[in-house]
GROMACS .gro file of C-alpha atoms in nm:
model
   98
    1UNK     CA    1  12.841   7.240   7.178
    2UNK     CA    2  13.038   6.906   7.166
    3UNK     CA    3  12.921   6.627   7.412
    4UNK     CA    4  12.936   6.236   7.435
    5UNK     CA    5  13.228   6.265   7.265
    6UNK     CA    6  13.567   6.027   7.383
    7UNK     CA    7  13.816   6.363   7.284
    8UNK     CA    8  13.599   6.670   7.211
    9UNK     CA    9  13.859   6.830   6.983
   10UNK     CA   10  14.193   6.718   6.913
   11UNK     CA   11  14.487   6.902   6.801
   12UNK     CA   12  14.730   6.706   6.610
   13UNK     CA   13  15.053   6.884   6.493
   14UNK     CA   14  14.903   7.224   6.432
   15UNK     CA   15  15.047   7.566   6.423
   16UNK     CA   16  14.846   7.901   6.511
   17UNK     CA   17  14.538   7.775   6.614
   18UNK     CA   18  14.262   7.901   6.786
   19UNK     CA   19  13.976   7.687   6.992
   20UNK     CA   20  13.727   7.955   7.098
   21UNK     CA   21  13.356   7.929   7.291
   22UNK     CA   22  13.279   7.622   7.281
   23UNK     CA   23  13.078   7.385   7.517
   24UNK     CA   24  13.219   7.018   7.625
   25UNK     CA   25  12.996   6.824   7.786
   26UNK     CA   26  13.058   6.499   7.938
   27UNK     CA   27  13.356   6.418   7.645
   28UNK     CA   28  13.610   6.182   7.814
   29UNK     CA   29  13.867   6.453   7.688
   30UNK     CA   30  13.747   6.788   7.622
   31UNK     CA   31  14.021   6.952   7.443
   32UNK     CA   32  14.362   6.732   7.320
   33UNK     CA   33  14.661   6.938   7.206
   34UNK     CA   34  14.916   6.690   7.101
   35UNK     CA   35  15.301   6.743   7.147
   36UNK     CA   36  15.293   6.868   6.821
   37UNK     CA   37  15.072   7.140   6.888
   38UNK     CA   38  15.242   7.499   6.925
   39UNK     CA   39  15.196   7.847   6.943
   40UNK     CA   40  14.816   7.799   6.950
   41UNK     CA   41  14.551   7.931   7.189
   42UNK     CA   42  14.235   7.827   7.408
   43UNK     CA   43  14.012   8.033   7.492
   44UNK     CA   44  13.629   8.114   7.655
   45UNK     CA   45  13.558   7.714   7.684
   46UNK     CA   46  13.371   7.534   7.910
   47UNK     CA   47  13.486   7.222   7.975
   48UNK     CA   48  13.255   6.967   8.227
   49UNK     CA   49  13.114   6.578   8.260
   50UNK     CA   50  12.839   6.513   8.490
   51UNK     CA   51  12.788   6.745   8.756
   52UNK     CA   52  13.133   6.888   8.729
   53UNK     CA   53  13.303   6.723   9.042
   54UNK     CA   54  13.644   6.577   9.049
   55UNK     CA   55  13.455   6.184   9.090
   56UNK     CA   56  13.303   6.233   8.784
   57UNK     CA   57  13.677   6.196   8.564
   58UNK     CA   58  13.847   5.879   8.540
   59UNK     CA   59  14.262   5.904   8.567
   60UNK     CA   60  14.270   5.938   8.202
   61UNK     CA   61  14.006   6.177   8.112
   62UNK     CA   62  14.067   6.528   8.122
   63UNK     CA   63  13.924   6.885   8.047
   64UNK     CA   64  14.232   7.048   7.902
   65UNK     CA   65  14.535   6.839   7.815
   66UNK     CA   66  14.865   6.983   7.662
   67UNK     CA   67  15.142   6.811   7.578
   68UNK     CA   68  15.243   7.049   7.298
   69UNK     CA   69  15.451   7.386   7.378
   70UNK     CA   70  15.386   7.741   7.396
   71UNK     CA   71  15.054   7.792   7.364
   72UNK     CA   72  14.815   7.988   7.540
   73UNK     CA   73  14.515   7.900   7.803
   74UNK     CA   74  14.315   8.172   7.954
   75UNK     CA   75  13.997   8.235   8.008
   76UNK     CA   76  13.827   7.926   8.037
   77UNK     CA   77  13.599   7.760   8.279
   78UNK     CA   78  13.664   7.389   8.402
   79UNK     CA   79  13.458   7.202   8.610
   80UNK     CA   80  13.566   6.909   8.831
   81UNK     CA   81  13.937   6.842   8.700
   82UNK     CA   82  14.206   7.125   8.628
   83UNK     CA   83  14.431   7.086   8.361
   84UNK     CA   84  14.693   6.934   8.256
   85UNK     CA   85  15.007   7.083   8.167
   86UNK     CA   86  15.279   6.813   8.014
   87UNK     CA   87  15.452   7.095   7.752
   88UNK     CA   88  15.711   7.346   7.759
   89UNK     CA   89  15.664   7.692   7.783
   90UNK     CA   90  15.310   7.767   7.793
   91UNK     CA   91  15.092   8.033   7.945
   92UNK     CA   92  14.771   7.935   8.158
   93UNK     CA   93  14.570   8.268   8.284
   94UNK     CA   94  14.247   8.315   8.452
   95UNK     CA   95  14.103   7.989   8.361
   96UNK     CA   96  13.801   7.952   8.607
   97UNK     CA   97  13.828   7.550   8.787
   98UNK     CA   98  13.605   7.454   9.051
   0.00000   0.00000   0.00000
């Protein structure tokens, strides 16, 4: 479990990675995957501040940002703010927001 945290886990120009069960709790980002981010995957997360309602995010926090391209999403739960999608080419699939 990651919490407190300003980015929970940040993906920086990385190839063929995998970010798998984990818990982010009230991180200001939960997961980051940079523009140089690609053909990774993100998968069986949780992803929530507070009590997991869209007032609870500021305009620049987020639960799943990706700016990088192909990669895959699927499977995860997000509470209170869906992602965000800025890349090229990449697959989101049953990812659970409320």
């Amino acid at each position: 479990m990651i919490q407190s945290s300003d980015v929970g886990v940040r993906l920086q120009s990385c190839f063929k990675t995998c970010v798998c069960g984990n818990s982010f709790i009230d991180c200001g980002t939960a997961i980051h995957l940079d523009s140089g981010g690609k053909q990774s995957v993100i998968t069986g997360n949780m992803c929530v501040r507070g009590n997991g309602i869209a007032s609870d995010y500021a305009s620049g926090q987020y639960t799943i940002r990706v700016l990088g391209d192909n990669n895959l999403i699927a499977g995860n739960l997000i509470l209170g703010k869906n992602y965000t999608d800025s890349g090229t080419g990449n697959t989101f699939a049953d990812n659970k927001y409320q």
